[in-house]
Coordinates of C-alpha atoms in Angstrom, one line a residue:
X1 CA 102.1 75.3 103.2
X2 CA 100.0 77.2 105.6
X3 CA 98.5 80.2 103.6
X4 CA 97.7 82.5 106.5
X5 CA 101.3 83.2 107.1
X6 CA 103.0 82.2 103.9
X7 CA 104.5 84.9 101.2
X8 CA 103.5 82.8 98.1
X9 CA 100.1 84.1 96.7
X10 CA 97.5 81.3 96.1
X11 CA 96.2 83.3 93.0
X12 CA 99.6 84.8 91.8
X13 CA 100.3 88.0 90.7
X14 CA 97.9 87.7 87.6
X15 CA 96.1 90.2 86.0
X16 CA 94.7 88.7 82.9
X17 CA 91.1 89.7 83.2
X18 CA 87.9 88.2 81.6
X19 CA 85.8 90.1 79.4
X20 CA 83.0 90.7 82.1
X21 CA 85.7 91.8 84.5
X22 CA 87.3 94.1 82.0
X23 CA 84.0 95.6 81.0
X24 CA 82.7 96.2 84.9
X25 CA 86.1 97.9 85.5
X26 CA 85.8 100.3 82.4
X27 CA 81.9 101.1 83.2
X28 CA 82.9 101.6 87.0
X29 CA 85.6 103.9 85.9
X30 CA 83.3 106.0 83.6
X31 CA 80.7 106.2 86.4
X32 CA 82.9 107.2 89.2
X33 CA 84.5 110.0 86.9
X34 CA 81.1 111.3 86.1
X35 CA 80.2 111.3 89.9
X36 CA 83.4 113.2 90.3
X37 CA 82.7 115.4 87.6
X38 CA 79.3 116.2 89.3
X39 CA 81.0 117.1 92.9
X40 CA 78.6 114.2 94.1
X41 CA 81.3 112.1 95.5
X42 CA 85.1 111.7 95.1
X43 CA 87.4 108.7 96.9
X44 CA 90.3 110.8 98.4
X45 CA 89.1 112.0 102.0
X46 CA 91.5 114.9 101.8
X47 CA 89.9 116.4 99.0
X48 CA 86.4 116.1 99.9
X49 CA 86.2 119.2 102.3
X50 CA 87.6 121.4 99.6
X51 CA 84.5 120.1 97.4
X52 CA 82.1 122.6 99.2
X53 CA 84.1 125.8 97.8
X54 CA 84.1 124.0 93.9
X55 CA 80.3 123.2 94.5
X56 CA 79.4 126.7 95.5
X57 CA 81.6 128.5 92.9
X58 CA 84.1 129.9 95.1
X59 CA 86.9 128.0 93.3
X60 CA 87.7 127.1 89.9
X61 CA 87.7 123.4 88.5
X62 CA 91.4 123.7 87.7
X63 CA 92.2 124.6 91.3
X64 CA 90.3 121.9 92.9
X65 CA 91.8 119.5 90.1
X66 CA 95.5 120.6 91.4
X67 CA 94.1 119.8 94.8
X68 CA 93.1 116.6 94.0
X69 CA 96.3 115.7 91.9
X70 CA 98.4 117.1 94.5
X71 CA 96.7 114.7 97.5
X72 CA 96.3 111.5 95.1
X73 CA 99.5 111.2 92.8
X74 CA 101.6 109.6 95.6
X75 CA 99.3 107.0 96.4
X76 CA 98.4 106.3 92.7
X77 CA 101.9 105.6 91.6
X78 CA 103.7 104.8 94.8
X79 CA 100.9 102.5 96.3
X80 CA 98.1 101.7 94.1
X81 CA 100.1 100.4 90.9
X82 CA 102.9 98.7 93.2
X83 CA 99.9 96.7 95.1
X84 CA 97.9 95.9 92.1
X85 CA 101.0 94.4 90.4
X86 CA 102.4 92.5 93.3
X87 CA 99.1 91.1 94.5
X88 CA 97.5 90.6 91.1
X89 CA 94.4 92.3 92.6
X90 CA 93.0 96.0 91.8
X91 CA 92.7 98.4 94.9
X92 CA 90.8 101.6 95.3
X93 CA 93.9 103.9 95.0
X94 CA 94.6 102.6 91.4
X95 CA 91.0 102.8 90.4
X96 CA 89.3 105.8 92.1
X97 CA 91.8 108.2 92.8
X98 CA 92.8 108.7 89.2
X99 CA 88.8 109.3 88.3
X100 CA 88.5 111.7 91.2
X101 CA 91.1 113.7 89.4
X102 CA 89.7 113.0 85.9
X103 CA 86.4 113.9 86.6
X104 CA 87.0 117.1 88.3
X105 CA 89.5 118.0 85.3
X106 CA 87.0 117.5 82.7
X107 CA 85.5 120.9 81.3
X108 CA 82.3 119.2 79.9
X109 CA 79.9 116.4 81.7
X110 CA 80.0 113.9 78.6
X111 CA 83.9 113.9 78.6
X112 CA 84.2 112.8 82.1
X113 CA 82.8 109.2 81.5
X114 CA 85.1 109.0 78.6
X115 CA 87.9 110.1 80.4
X116 CA 87.0 107.5 83.0
X117 CA 86.6 104.9 80.8
X118 CA 89.8 105.4 79.1
X119 CA 91.5 105.2 82.5
X120 CA 89.6 101.8 83.2
X121 CA 91.1 100.5 80.0
X122 CA 94.7 101.3 80.7
X123 CA 94.2 99.5 83.8
X124 CA 92.9 96.0 82.5
X125 CA 94.6 96.3 79.2
X126 CA 98.1 97.6 80.5
X127 CA 98.6 96.5 83.7
X128 CA 98.9 92.7 82.5
X129 CA 101.6 93.6 79.9
X130 CA 103.7 95.6 82.6
X131 CA 103.2 92.7 85.0
X132 CA 104.3 90.1 82.1
X133 CA 107.3 92.5 81.1
X134 CA 108.4 92.7 84.8
X135 CA 108.2 89.0 85.5
X136 CA 110.3 88.6 82.4
X137 CA 113.3 90.8 83.6
X138 CA 116.4 89.1 85.2
X139 CA 115.7 90.8 88.4
X140 CA 111.7 89.9 89.2
X141 CA 111.0 92.8 91.3
X142 CA 107.3 92.0 91.2
X143 CA 107.7 88.5 92.6
X144 CA 109.8 89.7 95.4
X145 CA 107.2 92.4 96.3
X146 CA 104.8 89.5 97.3
X147 CA 107.1 89.4 100.3
X148 CA 105.0 92.1 101.9
X149 CA 102.4 90.1 102.5
X150 CA 103.1 88.5 105.8
X151 CA 104.3 92.0 107.6
X152 CA 101.2 93.9 106.2
X153 CA 98.8 90.9 107.3
X154 CA 100.2 90.2 110.7
X155 CA 101.0 94.0 111.6
X156 CA 97.6 95.2 110.5
X157 CA 96.4 92.7 113.3
X158 CA 97.5 95.4 115.7
X159 CA 95.9 98.4 115.0
X160 CA 92.9 98.0 117.5
X161 CA 95.6 97.6 120.2
X162 CA 97.2 101.0 119.2
X163 CA 93.9 102.6 119.0
X164 CA 92.9 101.7 122.5
X165 CA 96.3 102.5 124.1
X166 CA 96.2 106.1 122.5
X167 CA 92.6 106.9 123.6
X168 CA 92.2 104.9 127.0
X169 CA 95.9 104.6 128.1
X170 CA 98.4 101.7 128.6
X171 CA 96.9 99.7 130.9
X172 CA 93.8 99.0 128.6
X173 CA 96.3 98.9 125.7
X174 CA 98.2 96.1 127.5
X175 CA 95.0 94.0 128.1
X176 CA 94.1 94.3 124.3
X177 CA 97.7 93.2 123.5
X178 CA 97.7 90.3 125.6
X179 CA 94.4 89.3 124.4
X180 CA 95.2 89.7 120.7
X181 CA 98.3 87.9 121.0
X182 CA 96.6 84.7 122.8
X183 CA 94.1 84.9 120.1
X184 CA 96.5 84.8 117.1
X185 CA 98.6 81.8 118.7
X186 CA 95.1 80.1 119.3
X187 CA 94.0 80.5 115.8
X188 CA 97.3 79.5 114.5
X189 CA 97.0 76.2 116.4
X190 CA 93.5 75.3 116.1
X191 CA 92.5 76.9 112.6
X192 CA 96.0 76.8 110.3
X193 CA 93.9 77.5 107.3
X194 CA 92.2 80.5 108.5
X195 CA 93.8 84.3 108.7
X196 CA 95.4 84.3 112.2
X197 CA 94.4 87.9 113.0
X198 CA 90.6 87.7 111.9
X199 CA 89.5 86.8 115.5
X200 CA 92.3 89.1 117.3
X201 CA 90.9 92.0 115.2
X202 CA 87.3 91.6 116.0
X203 CA 87.8 91.4 119.8
X204 CA 90.3 94.3 119.5
X205 CA 87.6 96.6 117.7
X206 CA 84.6 95.4 119.8
X207 CA 87.0 96.2 123.1
X208 CA 87.4 99.7 121.7
X209 CA 83.9 100.3 120.6
X210 CA 82.9 99.1 124.1
X211 CA 85.2 101.3 125.8
X212 CA 84.2 104.3 124.1
X213 CA 80.3 104.0 124.3
X214 CA 80.9 103.3 128.2
X215 CA 82.7 106.4 128.5
X216 CA 80.0 108.3 126.5
X217 CA 77.3 106.9 128.7
X218 CA 78.9 107.6 131.8
X219 CA 79.6 111.3 130.8
X220 CA 75.8 111.8 129.8
X221 CA 74.9 110.3 132.9
X222 CA 77.0 112.7 135.0
X223 CA 75.8 115.7 132.9
X224 CA 72.3 114.7 133.5
X225 CA 72.7 114.6 137.1
X226 CA 74.5 117.9 137.1
X227 CA 71.9 119.5 134.9
X228 CA 74.5 120.6 132.7
X229 CA 72.9 119.3 129.5
X230 CA 72.2 122.0 126.9
X231 CA 70.3 121.5 123.8
X232 CA 70.9 123.8 121.1
X233 CA 67.7 124.7 119.1
X234 CA 68.3 123.4 115.5
X235 CA 67.6 126.7 113.9
X236 CA 70.3 128.3 116.2
X237 CA 72.9 126.0 115.0
X238 CA 74.6 126.9 111.7
X239 CA 76.6 123.4 111.2
X240 CA 72.9 121.9 111.4
X241 CA 71.7 124.1 108.3
X242 CA 74.8 123.3 106.3
X243 CA 74.4 119.3 107.2
X244 CA 70.9 119.6 106.1
X245 CA 71.2 121.3 102.6
X246 CA 74.3 118.9 102.0
X247 CA 72.2 115.7 102.9
X248 CA 69.3 117.1 100.7
X249 CA 71.5 117.6 97.8
X250 CA 72.8 114.1 98.1
X251 CA 69.2 112.7 98.2
X252 CA 68.4 114.3 95.1
X253 CA 70.9 112.2 93.3
X254 CA 69.9 108.7 95.1
X255 CA 69.4 106.5 92.0
X256 CA 72.8 107.6 90.5
X257 CA 74.2 106.8 94.1
X258 CA 72.4 103.4 93.9
X259 CA 73.9 102.5 90.8
X260 CA 77.3 103.3 91.8
X261 CA 76.7 101.4 95.2
X262 CA 75.8 98.4 92.7
X263 CA 78.9 99.0 90.7
X264 CA 81.3 98.9 93.5
X265 CA 79.8 95.8 95.0
X266 CA 79.7 93.8 91.8
X267 CA 83.5 94.5 91.5
X268 CA 84.3 93.3 95.1
X269 CA 82.3 90.5 94.3
X270 CA 84.1 89.5 91.0
X271 CA 87.4 89.0 93.5
X272 CA 89.8 91.3 91.4
X273 CA 89.7 93.8 93.6
X274 CA 90.5 94.6 97.6
X275 CA 89.5 97.5 99.6
X276 CA 92.7 97.6 101.2
X277 CA 96.5 96.8 101.4
X278 CA 95.9 93.5 103.7
X279 CA 92.7 92.9 102.1
X280 CA 94.4 92.6 98.5
X281 CA 96.6 90.0 99.7
X282 CA 93.9 88.2 101.3
X283 CA 91.8 88.2 98.1
X284 CA 94.8 87.1 96.1
X285 CA 94.9 84.1 98.8
X286 CA 91.4 83.2 98.1
X287 CA 90.6 84.2 101.9
X288 CA 87.5 86.0 100.9
X289 CA 85.8 85.7 104.6
X290 CA 89.0 86.9 106.2
X291 CA 89.1 90.1 103.8
X292 CA 85.6 90.6 104.5
X293 CA 86.5 90.6 108.0
X294 CA 89.3 93.0 107.7
X295 CA 87.3 95.6 105.6
X296 CA 84.5 95.4 107.9
X297 CA 86.6 96.5 111.0
X298 CA 87.9 99.1 109.0
X299 CA 84.6 100.7 108.3
X300 CA 84.4 101.8 112.1
X301 CA 87.4 103.9 111.5
X302 CA 85.7 105.9 108.5
X303 CA 82.2 106.1 109.2
X304 CA 82.5 109.4 111.3
X305 CA 85.1 110.6 108.9
X306 CA 82.7 110.2 105.6
X307 CA 79.7 110.9 107.3
X308 CA 81.0 114.2 108.5
X309 CA 82.7 115.3 105.5
X310 CA 79.9 114.7 103.1
X311 CA 77.7 116.7 105.1
X312 CA 79.8 119.3 105.6
X313 CA 80.8 119.5 101.9
X314 CA 77.8 118.0 99.8
X315 CA 80.2 115.4 98.2
X316 CA 80.0 111.7 99.7
X317 CA 82.9 108.9 99.2
X318 CA 82.9 107.1 96.1
X319 CA 82.7 103.6 98.1
X320 CA 80.3 105.1 100.6
X321 CA 81.3 104.0 104.1
X322 CA 82.8 101.0 102.4
X323 CA 80.3 98.3 103.7
X324 CA 79.9 97.3 100.1
X325 CA 83.6 95.8 100.0
X326 CA 82.8 93.0 102.6
X327 CA 79.5 92.2 101.4
X328 CA 80.5 92.1 98.1
X329 CA 83.4 89.6 98.8
X330 CA 80.9 87.0 100.3
X331 CA 78.0 87.3 98.1
X332 CA 77.7 84.1 95.3
X333 CA 77.0 86.1 92.3
X334 CA 77.2 89.7 90.8
X335 CA 73.7 89.9 90.2
X336 CA 72.9 89.8 93.8
X337 CA 76.0 92.0 94.6
X338 CA 74.3 94.6 92.2
X339 CA 70.9 94.6 94.2
X340 CA 72.5 94.5 97.6
X341 CA 75.2 97.4 96.8
X342 CA 72.4 99.8 95.7
X343 CA 70.3 99.1 98.9
X344 CA 73.3 99.8 100.9
X345 CA 74.1 103.0 99.2
X346 CA 70.6 103.7 99.2
X347 CA 70.4 103.4 103.2
X348 CA 73.7 105.0 103.6
X349 CA 72.5 108.3 101.7
X350 CA 69.3 108.8 103.5
X351 CA 70.5 108.0 107.0
X352 CA 73.9 110.5 106.6
X353 CA 71.7 113.2 108.6
X354 CA 70.9 110.8 111.4
X355 CA 74.1 109.3 111.7
X356 CA 75.6 112.9 111.9
X357 CA 73.4 113.9 114.8
X358 CA 74.0 110.4 116.4
X359 CA 77.7 111.1 116.1
X360 CA 77.5 114.4 117.7
X361 CA 75.9 112.8 121.0
X362 CA 79.1 110.3 121.3
X363 CA 82.2 112.5 121.4
X364 CA 84.4 109.4 122.7
X365 CA 83.1 107.2 119.8
X366 CA 84.3 110.0 117.5
X367 CA 87.6 110.0 119.2
X368 CA 87.9 106.4 118.7
X369 CA 87.5 106.7 114.9
X370 CA 90.0 109.2 114.7
X371 CA 92.3 107.0 116.7
X372 CA 91.7 103.8 114.5
X373 CA 92.3 105.7 111.2
X374 CA 95.8 106.9 113.1
X375 CA 96.4 103.5 114.3
X376 CA 95.7 101.8 110.6
X377 CA 98.3 104.4 109.2
X378 CA 101.0 103.7 111.6
X379 CA 100.7 100.1 111.5
X380 CA 100.7 99.9 107.9
X381 CA 103.6 102.3 107.5
X382 CA 105.6 99.9 109.5
X383 CA 104.5 96.8 107.7
X384 CA 104.9 98.4 104.2
X385 CA 108.3 99.5 104.8
X386 CA 109.4 96.3 106.8
X387 CA 107.8 94.4 103.5
X388 CA 109.5 96.5 101.4
X389 CA 113.0 96.1 102.7
X390 CA 112.4 92.2 102.9
X391 CA 111.1 92.6 98.9
X392 CA 114.5 94.7 98.6
X393 CA 116.7 91.5 100.2
X394 CA 114.9 88.8 98.2
X395 CA 115.7 90.5 94.6
X396 CA 119.0 92.0 95.6
X397 CA 120.3 91.1 99.0
X398 CA 122.6 93.8 100.8
X399 CA 122.6 96.0 97.4
X400 CA 118.9 95.9 97.3
X401 CA 118.4 97.0 100.9
X402 CA 120.9 99.7 100.4
X403 CA 119.0 101.0 97.1
X404 CA 115.6 100.6 98.7
X405 CA 116.1 101.8 102.2
X406 CA 118.4 104.7 100.7
X407 CA 115.6 106.0 98.2
X408 CA 113.1 105.7 101.3
X409 CA 115.7 108.0 103.6
X410 CA 116.3 110.1 100.8
X411 CA 112.5 110.4 100.3
X412 CA 112.3 111.5 104.2
X413 CA 115.4 113.7 104.0
X414 CA 113.6 115.8 101.1
X415 CA 110.6 116.4 103.0
X416 CA 108.3 113.3 101.7
X417 CA 107.4 114.4 98.1
X418 CA 106.2 110.9 98.0
X419 CA 104.0 110.3 100.9
X420 CA 105.3 108.0 103.7
X421 CA 103.1 105.1 103.0
X422 CA 103.7 105.0 99.3
X423 CA 107.6 105.8 99.3
X424 CA 108.7 102.1 100.4
X425 CA 106.6 100.3 97.3
X426 CA 107.8 103.0 94.8
X427 CA 111.5 102.5 96.1
X428 CA 111.2 98.9 95.5
X429 CA 110.2 99.4 91.8
X430 CA 113.0 101.8 91.0
X431 CA 115.5 99.7 93.0
X432 CA 114.3 96.7 90.8
X433 CA 115.0 98.6 87.8
X434 CA 118.1 100.1 88.9
X435 CA 119.4 96.5 89.6
X436 CA 117.9 95.1 86.0
X437 CA 120.3 98.3 84.7
X438 CA 123.0 97.0 86.7
X439 CA 123.0 93.5 85.6
X440 CA 122.8 94.6 81.9
X441 CA 125.9 96.4 82.7
X442 CA 127.3 93.0 83.9
X443 CA 127.7 94.8 87.6
X444 CA 125.2 92.7 89.5
X445 CA 124.4 89.0 89.7
X446 CA 120.7 88.3 90.2
X447 CA 119.9 86.2 93.4
X448 CA 118.6 82.8 92.6
X449 CA 115.0 81.9 93.7

């Protein structure tokens, strides 16, 4: 079977970890909770802007915890847990969003790593039991959720096309779309064992960056020709002062960040962790080089966001610029991964101020980052919804689609108490439970595999 397009995962949905993997997850969760408690880094990009008030004492620990929980709970239970159970691969929403909350919640420095380690133990010891229990049910909704892999992998390929269209118009979007389609067809024909979207995504992202850089260079050239360029003295720029103070604060904890980078990179190297939705299924299929490509392309959408929020708030990202993900996937052993992860994080933290100044001179590149993140969200929302309906059909045909689709629509009508991206996978799990109850009441006959 062609693994690039099939829905059956080569690695299955097995969550039975080795002792080394269990200890790594537990230790990393302890470390990330401690780092969060110190307000040095959080994973949730939406929480990071609130950290400056917390660092400067203008808001309380309990209030910041409430913000973190409110922005993270839907992703933890609606996306992180379902993705891990369906793919058999851990993800950052399941590991790092809870440790954000537990770290900020902890009133004592020594308690934060204990709470983080406890959550890591729940993940490595509890998920496998839940996984086995779900697979033993008459309606196996976890196996049905593997139907999500194909739409996620293939629709995700289009995010550069959407970003180019939004930023540079329909003409360039059409050119990018035709180019990506041709590359996908060519890859499927010539290299059937390679993820079909890998080359297409690379070309799309490179096209977006080239267009943005060309636009910025043209604009700066025009400004120089007209004499309109005005340099603001660093002492007169309040943002420069704030950025400098935040960068200095992060540099003081460089050894701790290096340990964090080493831990995240080692986890990625163990191939029990995927940095994104598409990546999780690629890791599960054993396609590590393709997973590295996907997460590498995502980096371009998040560097400006992470750099600017880190400089503005004084809190970095738990995974940094996420470069340690693709590096970890490709490295041959955990010792090399630890060294590379530490060095990458050191380089990122030391370069933050320079990156901030560089991005300030390239507004179109910053805009490209915004469009990339928006496009990634749009493609994944559609892919996850479509994949969830495929899963609903696999486990309950029309009745399954009615329940899962109805729960999704109800969530929309209620103002999205569960974030849209997480609503559909959560609906599949609830739908699976409902179908099992109907089976036990002799009101539903499960579909034979």
